[in-house]
mmCIF file of C-alpha atoms in Angstrom:
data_model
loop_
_atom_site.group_PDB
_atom_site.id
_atom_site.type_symbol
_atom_site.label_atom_id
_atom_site.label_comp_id
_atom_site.label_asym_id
_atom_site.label_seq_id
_atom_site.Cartn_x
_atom_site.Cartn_y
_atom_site.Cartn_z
ATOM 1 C CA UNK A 12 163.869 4.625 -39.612
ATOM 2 C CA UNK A 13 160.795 2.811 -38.878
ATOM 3 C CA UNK A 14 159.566 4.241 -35.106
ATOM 4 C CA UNK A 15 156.260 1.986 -35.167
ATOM 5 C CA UNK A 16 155.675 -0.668 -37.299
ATOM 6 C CA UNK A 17 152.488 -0.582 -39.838
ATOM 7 C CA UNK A 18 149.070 -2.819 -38.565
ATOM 8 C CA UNK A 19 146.947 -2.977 -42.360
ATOM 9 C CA UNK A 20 143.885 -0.855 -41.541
ATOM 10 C CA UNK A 21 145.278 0.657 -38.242
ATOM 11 C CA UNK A 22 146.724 4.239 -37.659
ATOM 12 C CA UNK A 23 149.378 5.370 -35.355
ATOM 13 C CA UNK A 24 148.535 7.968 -33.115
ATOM 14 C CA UNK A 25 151.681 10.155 -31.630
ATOM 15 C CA UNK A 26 150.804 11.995 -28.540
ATOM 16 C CA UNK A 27 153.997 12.660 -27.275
ATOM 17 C CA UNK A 28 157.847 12.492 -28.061
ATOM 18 C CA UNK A 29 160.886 13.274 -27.158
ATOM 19 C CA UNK A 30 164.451 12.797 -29.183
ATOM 20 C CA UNK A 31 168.218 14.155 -28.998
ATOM 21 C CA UNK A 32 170.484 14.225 -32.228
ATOM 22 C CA UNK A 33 174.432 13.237 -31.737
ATOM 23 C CA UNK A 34 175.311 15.255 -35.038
ATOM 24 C CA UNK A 35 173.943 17.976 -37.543
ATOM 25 C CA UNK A 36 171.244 16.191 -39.083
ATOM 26 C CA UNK A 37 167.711 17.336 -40.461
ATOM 27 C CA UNK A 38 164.749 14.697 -39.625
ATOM 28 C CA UNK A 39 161.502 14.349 -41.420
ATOM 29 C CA UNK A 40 158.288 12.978 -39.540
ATOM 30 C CA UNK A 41 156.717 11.124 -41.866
ATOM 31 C CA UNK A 42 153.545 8.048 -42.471
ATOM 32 C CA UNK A 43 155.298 5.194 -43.873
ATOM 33 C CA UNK A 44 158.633 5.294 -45.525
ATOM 34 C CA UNK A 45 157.176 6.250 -49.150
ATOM 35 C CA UNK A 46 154.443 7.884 -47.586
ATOM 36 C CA UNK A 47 153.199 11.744 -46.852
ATOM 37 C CA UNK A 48 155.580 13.910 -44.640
ATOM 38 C CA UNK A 49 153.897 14.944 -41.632
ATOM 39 C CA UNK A 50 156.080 17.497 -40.877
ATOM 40 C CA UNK A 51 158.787 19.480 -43.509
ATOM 41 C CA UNK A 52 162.249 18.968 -43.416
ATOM 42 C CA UNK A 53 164.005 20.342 -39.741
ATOM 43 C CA UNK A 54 167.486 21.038 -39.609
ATOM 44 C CA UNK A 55 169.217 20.384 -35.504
ATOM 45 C CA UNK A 56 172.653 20.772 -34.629
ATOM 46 C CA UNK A 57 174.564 18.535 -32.604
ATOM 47 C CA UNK A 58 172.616 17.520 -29.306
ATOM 48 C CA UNK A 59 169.589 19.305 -30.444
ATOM 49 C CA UNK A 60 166.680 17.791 -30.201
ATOM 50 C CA UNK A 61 162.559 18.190 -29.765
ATOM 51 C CA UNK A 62 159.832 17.606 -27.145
ATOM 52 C CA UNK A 63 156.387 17.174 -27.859
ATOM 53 C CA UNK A 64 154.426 17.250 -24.743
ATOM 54 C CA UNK A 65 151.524 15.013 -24.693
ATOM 55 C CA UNK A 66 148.117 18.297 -25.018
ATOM 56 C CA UNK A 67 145.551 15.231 -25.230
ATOM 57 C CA UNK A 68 145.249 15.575 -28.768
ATOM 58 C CA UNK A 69 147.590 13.419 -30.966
ATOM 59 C CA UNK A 70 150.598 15.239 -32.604
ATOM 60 C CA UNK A 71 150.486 13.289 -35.424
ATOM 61 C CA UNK A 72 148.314 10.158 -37.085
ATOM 62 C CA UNK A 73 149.629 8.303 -39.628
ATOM 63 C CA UNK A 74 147.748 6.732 -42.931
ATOM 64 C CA UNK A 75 145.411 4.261 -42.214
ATOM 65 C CA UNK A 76 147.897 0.938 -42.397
ATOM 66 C CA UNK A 77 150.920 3.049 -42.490
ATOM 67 C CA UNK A 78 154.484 3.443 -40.133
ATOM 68 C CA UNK A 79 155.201 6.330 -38.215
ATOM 69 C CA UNK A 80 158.720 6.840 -39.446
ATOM 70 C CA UNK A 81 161.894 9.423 -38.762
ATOM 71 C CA UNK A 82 164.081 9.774 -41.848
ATOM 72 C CA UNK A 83 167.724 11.062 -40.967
ATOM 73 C CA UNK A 84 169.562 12.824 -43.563
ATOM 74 C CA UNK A 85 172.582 11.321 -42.488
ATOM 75 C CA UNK A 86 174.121 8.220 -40.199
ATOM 76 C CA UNK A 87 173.441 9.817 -36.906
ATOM 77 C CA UNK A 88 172.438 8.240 -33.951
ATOM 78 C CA UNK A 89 168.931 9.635 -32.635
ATOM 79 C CA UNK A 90 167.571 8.907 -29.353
ATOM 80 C CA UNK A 91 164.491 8.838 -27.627
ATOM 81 C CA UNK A 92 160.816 7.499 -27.165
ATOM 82 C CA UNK A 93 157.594 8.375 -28.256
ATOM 83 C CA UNK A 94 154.230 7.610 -26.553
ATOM 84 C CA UNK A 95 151.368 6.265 -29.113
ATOM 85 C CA UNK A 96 148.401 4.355 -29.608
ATOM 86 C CA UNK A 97 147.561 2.276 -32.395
ATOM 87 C CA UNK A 98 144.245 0.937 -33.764
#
């Protein structure tokens, strides 16, 4: 699932997010959606979720022209918003 689109030669900067889970479902972080995983593979039960508070340094930047992206291991709905910059 494609968070924030890819700009060629332009990386996403994540400085905060926040998302709730409907179901069991493990969620990946990653930069672009055959790219490097920023983060491993986390498991959350139903209604779990995560907060990443914005600490002025970015949580994660993707590859230069990549998407930041959240794979789903399953069909569950995921909701939230993250704050970024892009250039």
């Amino acid at each position: 699932n494609t968070v924030v689109a890819a700009i060629v030669a332009q990386t996403v900067r994540v400085y905060a997010m926040f998302f709730v889970v409907s179901s069991a479902v493990t969620v990946t972080v990653k930069s672009s959606t055959a790219g490097a995983s920023l983060t491993g593979a986390m498991a959350f039960a139903a209604n779990g979720g995560m907060v990443l508070d914005p600490m002025g340094d970015p949580w994660f930047i993707t590859i230069s022209g990549g998407a930041f992206v959240i794979n789903l291991s399953g069909a569950v709905q995921l909701s939230g918003y993250v704050l970024y910059t892009q250039s």
